[in-house]
Coordinates of C-alpha atoms in Angstrom, one line a residue:
M20 CA 0.0 0.0 0.0
K21 CA 2.7 2.5 1.0
C22 CA 4.6 1.9 -2.2
W23 CA 2.0 3.3 -4.5
L24 CA 0.1 5.8 -2.3
L25 CA 3.1 7.9 -1.7
L26 CA 2.7 10.2 -4.7
M27 CA -0.8 11.0 -5.9
Y28 CA -1.7 13.7 -8.4
G29 CA -4.9 14.9 -10.0
L30 CA -5.5 15.8 -13.6
Y31 CA -8.4 17.2 -15.5
I32 CA -8.7 16.3 -19.2
D33 CA -10.4 19.2 -21.0
D34 CA -10.5 17.3 -24.3
V35 CA -13.7 15.4 -23.5
K36 CA -16.7 17.7 -24.0
G37 CA -18.9 17.8 -20.9
T38 CA -18.8 15.8 -17.8
C39 CA -21.2 13.9 -15.6
S40 CA -22.0 14.1 -11.9
P41 CA -21.2 11.2 -9.6
M42 CA -24.9 10.3 -9.6
I43 CA -25.0 10.1 -13.4
D44 CA -28.0 8.3 -14.9
T45 CA -26.8 5.0 -16.4
V46 CA -29.6 5.1 -18.9
C47 CA -28.1 8.3 -20.4
V48 CA -24.7 6.6 -20.7
K49 CA -26.2 3.5 -22.4
C50 CA -28.0 5.8 -24.9
I51 CA -24.8 7.7 -25.7
F52 CA -22.9 4.5 -26.3
F53 CA -25.8 3.1 -28.4
F54 CA -25.6 6.0 -30.8
Y55 CA -21.8 5.7 -31.0
C56 CA -22.2 2.0 -32.0
C57 CA -25.0 2.7 -34.5
F58 CA -23.1 5.3 -36.4
G59 CA -19.8 3.4 -36.3
L60 CA -18.1 5.9 -34.2
E61 CA -15.4 5.2 -31.7
K62 CA -16.3 5.4 -28.0
P63 CA -14.9 8.4 -26.2
G64 CA -12.9 6.3 -23.7
C65 CA -11.0 4.5 -26.5
Y66 CA -8.9 7.6 -27.3
I67 CA -7.3 7.8 -23.9
S68 CA -7.2 4.0 -23.7
N69 CA -5.2 3.7 -26.9
A70 CA -2.9 6.5 -25.7
L71 CA -2.2 4.8 -22.4
K72 CA -1.6 1.5 -24.1
A73 CA 1.0 3.2 -26.4
A74 CA 2.7 4.5 -23.2
G75 CA 3.1 0.9 -21.8
F76 CA 0.0 0.8 -19.5
H77 CA -2.1 -2.3 -19.1
R78 CA -5.8 -2.1 -18.4
S79 CA -7.0 -4.0 -15.4
L80 CA -9.5 -6.8 -16.2
S81 CA -11.2 -6.3 -12.8
D82 CA -11.7 -2.5 -13.2
Y83 CA -11.7 -1.1 -16.7
S84 CA -11.0 2.4 -15.4
L85 CA -7.7 1.3 -13.8
F86 CA -4.5 1.3 -15.8
V87 CA -1.1 0.2 -14.4
R88 CA 2.5 0.2 -15.6
S89 CA 5.4 -1.5 -13.9
Y90 CA 9.0 -1.6 -15.1
Q91 CA 12.5 -1.4 -13.5
G92 CA 11.1 -1.1 -10.0
N93 CA 8.8 1.8 -10.9
F94 CA 5.1 1.4 -10.5
L95 CA 2.4 3.8 -11.7
A96 CA -1.4 3.4 -11.4
L97 CA -3.8 5.6 -13.3
L98 CA -7.5 5.8 -12.4
I99 CA -10.0 7.5 -14.8
Y100 CA -13.5 8.8 -14.1
M101 CA -14.9 10.5 -17.2
D102 CA -12.5 13.5 -17.6
D103 CA -10.9 13.3 -14.2
V104 CA -7.6 11.3 -13.7
I105 CA -5.6 10.3 -10.6
L106 CA -2.0 9.3 -10.9
A107 CA -0.3 7.3 -8.1
G108 CA 3.2 5.9 -8.1
N109 CA 6.5 5.5 -6.3
N110 CA 8.6 7.6 -8.6
L111 CA 8.1 11.3 -9.0
Q112 CA 10.0 11.5 -12.3
D113 CA 7.9 8.8 -13.8
I114 CA 4.8 10.7 -12.8
E115 CA 6.1 13.9 -14.4
N116 CA 7.0 12.0 -17.6
T117 CA 3.5 10.5 -17.8
K118 CA 1.9 13.9 -17.3
L119 CA 4.1 15.3 -20.1
F120 CA 3.1 12.4 -22.4
L121 CA -0.6 12.9 -21.7
S122 CA -0.3 16.7 -22.2
R123 CA 0.9 16.0 -25.7
Q124 CA -2.2 13.8 -26.4
F125 CA -4.9 15.9 -24.6
K126 CA -5.4 19.3 -23.2
L127 CA -4.7 18.9 -19.5
K128 CA -5.0 20.9 -16.3
D129 CA -2.5 19.8 -13.6
L130 CA -4.2 20.1 -10.2
G131 CA -1.1 19.1 -8.2
Q132 CA -1.2 16.7 -5.4
L133 CA -4.5 15.0 -4.8
K134 CA -6.7 17.0 -2.3
Y135 CA -10.2 16.8 -3.7
F136 CA -11.8 14.3 -6.1
L137 CA -15.5 14.0 -6.9
G138 CA -16.5 15.4 -3.6
I139 CA -14.0 13.3 -1.6
E140 CA -11.5 15.3 0.4
V141 CA -8.0 13.7 0.8
A142 CA -5.8 14.7 3.7
R143 CA -2.3 13.2 4.0
S144 CA 0.3 12.9 6.7
W145 CA 3.6 10.9 6.9
N146 CA 1.8 7.8 8.1
R147 CA -1.8 7.8 6.9
I148 CA -4.3 9.1 4.3
S149 CA -7.7 10.3 5.4
L150 CA -10.7 10.4 3.1
S151 CA -13.9 12.3 4.0
Q152 CA -16.8 14.2 2.4
R153 CA -17.0 17.0 4.9
K154 CA -17.9 19.8 2.4
Y155 CA -20.4 17.5 0.7
A156 CA -22.1 16.7 4.0
L157 CA -22.2 20.3 5.0
D158 CA -23.8 21.2 1.7
I159 CA -26.5 18.6 2.3
L160 CA -27.2 20.1 5.7
N161 CA -27.2 23.6 4.3
D162 CA -29.6 22.8 1.4
T163 CA -32.0 21.0 3.7
G164 CA -32.0 23.6 6.4
F165 CA -30.5 21.3 9.1
L166 CA -27.2 23.1 9.5
G167 CA -28.4 24.5 12.8
A168 CA -30.3 21.4 13.9
K169 CA -29.7 19.6 17.2
P170 CA -27.2 16.8 16.6
S171 CA -28.2 13.2 17.2
R172 CA -26.0 10.3 18.4
F173 CA -27.7 7.6 16.3
P174 CA -28.7 7.6 12.6
L175 CA -31.8 5.6 13.4
D176 CA -33.6 4.7 16.5
Q177 CA -33.4 1.0 17.5
N178 CA -37.1 0.5 17.7
V179 CA -38.1 2.2 14.5
S180 CA -39.5 -0.2 11.8
L181 CA -40.4 1.4 8.5
T182 CA -42.9 -0.2 6.1
Q183 CA -44.6 0.8 2.8
S184 CA -48.0 1.4 4.5
D185 CA -46.9 3.8 7.2
R186 CA -49.3 6.7 7.5
K187 CA -50.0 9.0 4.5
L188 CA -48.0 9.6 1.4
L189 CA -45.9 12.8 0.9
E190 CA -47.5 15.3 -1.4
D191 CA -44.2 15.9 -3.2
G192 CA -41.7 13.0 -2.9
S193 CA -39.1 14.6 -5.1
A194 CA -37.3 16.2 -2.2
Y195 CA -37.1 12.9 -0.4
R196 CA -35.7 11.1 -3.4
R197 CA -33.2 13.9 -4.0
L198 CA -32.1 13.7 -0.3
V199 CA -31.7 9.9 -0.3
G200 CA -29.8 10.0 -3.6
R201 CA -27.3 12.4 -2.0
L202 CA -27.0 10.3 1.1
I203 CA -26.2 7.3 -1.1
Y204 CA -23.2 9.1 -2.5
L205 CA -22.2 10.1 1.1
T206 CA -21.8 6.4 2.0
I207 CA -18.7 6.3 -0.1
T208 CA -16.7 7.4 3.0
R209 CA -19.3 6.7 5.7
P210 CA -19.8 3.0 6.4
D211 CA -21.8 3.9 9.4
L212 CA -24.6 5.3 7.2
T213 CA -24.8 2.3 4.8
Y214 CA -27.5 0.3 6.6
V215 CA -29.9 3.2 7.3
V216 CA -29.5 4.6 3.8
H217 CA -30.2 1.2 2.4
I218 CA -33.5 1.2 4.4
L219 CA -34.5 4.7 3.3
S220 CA -33.8 3.9 -0.4
Q221 CA -36.5 1.2 -0.4
F222 CA -39.2 3.8 -0.2
M223 CA -38.1 6.2 -2.9
D224 CA -41.1 5.2 -5.1
K225 CA -43.8 6.2 -2.6
P226 CA -42.2 8.0 0.4
R227 CA -44.4 8.6 3.4
Q228 CA -44.1 10.9 6.4
P229 CA -42.3 8.4 8.7
H230 CA -39.7 7.8 6.0
L231 CA -39.0 11.5 5.8
A232 CA -38.7 11.7 9.5
A233 CA -36.2 8.9 9.5
A234 CA -34.2 10.8 6.8
H235 CA -34.2 13.9 9.0
Q236 CA -32.8 11.8 11.8
V237 CA -29.9 10.8 9.6
L238 CA -29.3 14.5 8.9
K239 CA -29.1 15.2 12.6
Y240 CA -26.6 12.4 13.0
I241 CA -24.5 13.8 10.2
K242 CA -24.6 17.2 11.9
Q243 CA -22.8 15.7 14.9
T244 CA -19.9 14.2 12.8
P245 CA -19.8 15.9 9.3
G246 CA -16.1 15.3 8.8
Q247 CA -16.1 11.6 9.7
G248 CA -14.5 9.4 7.1
I249 CA -11.9 6.7 6.5
M250 CA -8.3 6.5 7.6
L251 CA -5.9 4.5 5.5
P252 CA -2.5 3.7 7.3
S253 CA 0.6 3.7 5.2
T254 CA 2.2 0.9 7.2
G255 CA 1.1 -2.3 8.8
N256 CA -0.1 -5.7 7.9
L257 CA -1.7 -5.8 4.5
Q258 CA -3.9 -8.9 5.2
L259 CA -7.5 -9.0 4.0
Q260 CA -10.1 -9.5 6.7
A261 CA -13.8 -9.9 6.0
F262 CA -16.9 -9.8 8.2
C263 CA -20.2 -11.0 6.9
D264 CA -23.7 -11.2 8.4
A265 CA -27.3 -11.5 7.5
D266 CA -30.5 -10.2 9.1
W267 CA -33.0 -13.0 8.4
A268 CA -36.4 -11.9 7.1
R269 CA -35.6 -8.3 8.0
C270 CA -37.9 -6.6 5.4
K271 CA -41.4 -6.6 6.7
N272 CA -42.9 -6.0 3.3
T273 CA -41.2 -8.9 1.4
R274 CA -39.7 -10.9 4.3
R275 CA -36.4 -11.0 2.4
S276 CA -33.2 -11.1 4.4
V277 CA -30.6 -8.4 4.3
T278 CA -26.9 -9.2 3.6
G279 CA -24.1 -7.1 5.0
H280 CA -20.3 -7.3 4.8
C281 CA -17.3 -5.3 5.6
I282 CA -13.8 -6.0 4.3
L283 CA -10.6 -4.6 5.8
H284 CA -7.1 -4.3 4.3
G285 CA -4.4 -3.5 6.7
G286 CA -7.0 -2.7 9.3
A287 CA -8.7 -0.1 7.1
P288 CA -12.1 -0.6 5.6
I289 CA -12.0 -0.8 1.8
S290 CA -15.3 -2.4 0.9
W291 CA -18.7 -2.5 2.7
R292 CA -22.2 -3.1 1.5
T293 CA -25.8 -3.7 2.7
K294 CA -28.2 -5.3 0.2
K295 CA -31.5 -7.1 0.3
Q296 CA -31.3 -10.6 -0.9
T297 CA -33.1 -11.5 -4.1
T298 CA -35.2 -14.4 -2.8
V299 CA -37.2 -15.2 0.4
L300 CA -35.3 -17.7 2.5
R301 CA -36.8 -20.1 5.0
S302 CA -33.9 -20.4 7.4
S303 CA -31.4 -18.1 9.0
A304 CA -28.6 -20.6 8.1
E305 CA -29.4 -20.2 4.4
A306 CA -29.4 -16.4 4.7
E307 CA -26.0 -16.4 6.4
Y308 CA -24.6 -18.8 3.8
R309 CA -25.7 -16.6 1.0
S310 CA -24.1 -13.6 2.7
M311 CA -20.9 -15.6 3.0
A312 CA -21.0 -16.5 -0.7
T313 CA -21.5 -12.9 -1.6
T314 CA -18.5 -11.9 0.5
C315 CA -16.3 -14.6 -1.0
C316 CA -17.1 -13.2 -4.5
K317 CA -16.1 -9.7 -3.3
I318 CA -12.9 -11.1 -1.8
T319 CA -12.0 -12.7 -5.1
W320 CA -12.5 -9.4 -6.9
L321 CA -10.3 -7.6 -4.4
K322 CA -7.6 -10.2 -4.7
N323 CA -7.4 -9.5 -8.4
I324 CA -7.3 -5.7 -7.8
L325 CA -4.4 -6.2 -5.4
K326 CA -2.6 -8.3 -7.9
D327 CA -3.0 -5.5 -10.5
L328 CA -1.6 -3.1 -8.0
K329 CA 1.5 -5.3 -7.5
I330 CA 0.5 -6.1 -3.9
N331 CA 1.5 -9.6 -3.1
H332 CA -1.1 -10.9 -0.8
T333 CA 0.3 -14.3 0.4
Q334 CA -1.5 -14.4 3.7
S335 CA -4.8 -16.3 4.3
V336 CA -8.0 -14.4 4.0
T337 CA -9.9 -14.4 7.3
L338 CA -13.7 -14.5 7.0
F339 CA -15.7 -14.0 10.2
C340 CA -19.2 -15.4 10.6
D341 CA -21.3 -15.8 13.7
N342 CA -23.7 -18.6 12.5
Q343 CA -22.6 -22.1 13.6
A344 CA -25.0 -24.0 11.2
T345 CA -23.5 -22.1 8.3
M346 CA -20.0 -23.0 9.3
H347 CA -20.9 -26.7 9.5
I348 CA -22.4 -26.6 6.0
A349 CA -19.3 -25.0 4.7
S350 CA -16.9 -27.4 6.4
K351 CA -18.6 -30.8 5.7
L352 CA -18.6 -32.2 2.2
V353 CA -22.1 -33.7 2.6
F354 CA -25.3 -32.3 1.0
H355 CA -28.4 -32.7 3.2
E356 CA -31.9 -32.4 2.0
R357 CA -32.3 -28.9 3.6
T358 CA -29.2 -27.6 1.7
K359 CA -29.9 -28.7 -1.9
H360 CA -31.5 -25.4 -2.8
I361 CA -28.3 -23.5 -2.0
E362 CA -26.1 -26.0 -3.8
I363 CA -24.6 -23.3 -6.0
D364 CA -23.4 -21.2 -3.1
C365 CA -22.0 -24.4 -1.5
H366 CA -19.9 -25.2 -4.6
L367 CA -18.8 -21.6 -4.8
I368 CA -17.3 -21.5 -1.3
R369 CA -15.8 -24.9 -1.6
E370 CA -14.0 -24.0 -4.8
K371 CA -12.4 -21.1 -2.9
F372 CA -11.2 -23.6 -0.3
K373 CA -9.4 -25.5 -3.0
Q374 CA -7.5 -22.4 -4.2
E375 CA -4.1 -21.8 -2.8
W376 CA -5.3 -18.8 -0.8
F377 CA -8.3 -20.6 0.7
K378 CA -7.9 -23.7 2.7
H379 CA -10.2 -25.9 4.7
P380 CA -11.9 -24.0 7.5
T381 CA -11.1 -24.4 11.2
F382 CA -13.1 -23.1 14.1
E383 CA -12.1 -21.0 17.0
L384 CA -14.0 -19.4 19.9
H385 CA -13.3 -15.7 20.5
S386 CA -15.2 -13.3 22.8
N387 CA -18.1 -15.8 23.2
R388 CA -18.7 -15.9 19.4
Q389 CA -18.0 -18.5 16.8
I390 CA -15.4 -17.3 14.3
Y391 CA -15.1 -18.9 10.9
L392 CA -11.4 -18.7 10.0
L393 CA -10.1 -19.6 6.6
S394 CA -6.5 -20.4 7.3
H395 CA -3.5 -22.3 5.9

């Protein structure tokens, strides 16, 4: 981590006409690419892609917006979002040469060392990098009139249960949808808001008064900690650790379970998600097992990203789960009648065990909880 996060620079490519907000409508993007394909035109991203390939960069197969180049001990990573570019490397001269090369191909504006990118503020010190969205959070509070509101210690009260039939509909739901959309983007650096924002986003179609009240509770919570974010240390163990869980039949409208996971790299959170499962499950063990399968797929993707970034992750990946029945299903190579309907997930996890970075699970007891440890 510390080898490629030492030097980061931001660029702005003025050659692409127009830009898109972080909450860009994917339908618009598909329509634009459709017209490009119909008229036989080259996609806008191909221009910079061909230029980078000519400069010796290789596109990541896990993330098409990531380009990497490594030779003679010098490593350079280039991340693109529309007309914004981030350069990160371990050699300052290599970064300058790359910027000079790109300036010959496109009209660039050099923004210097990375401090602000797509609403994300970057603060650096000698031993860590801090990511936050303080200005973005304050803008939300200012636009909604909650800048002077009384702060709250919790984003959502424990006993609050929201459903689609709570009280009367809002006369104008556009303000609620706009607010929840901005909160979704705020979860990029706020894992503590992921779960409650996931709940609020389920009622964007027909928002009601209790839903708006819950959203206002989130704003009061943001008022207490507007600058909270993520801290990425530059030193330490770079081992991946994952935590997965499932809330069985959490949704009162559909009785679908909710999957949640959080993945740490070097003790810093790098991936987190809360998502409603696609089917109704009849047991908590099945819900937990599907959560484990989803987390395994995410770990596999992160392993490929680390490989592209030349980070050699030779340690075992530790996956924590608190369901004993799920751990027994994963460890025993016997299919029972009650587990046939999750046969795909079973095969998925067992294939990971056979790989060189996933071995047969062992069990340990820690802090009165069962921990599922994937170890060598």
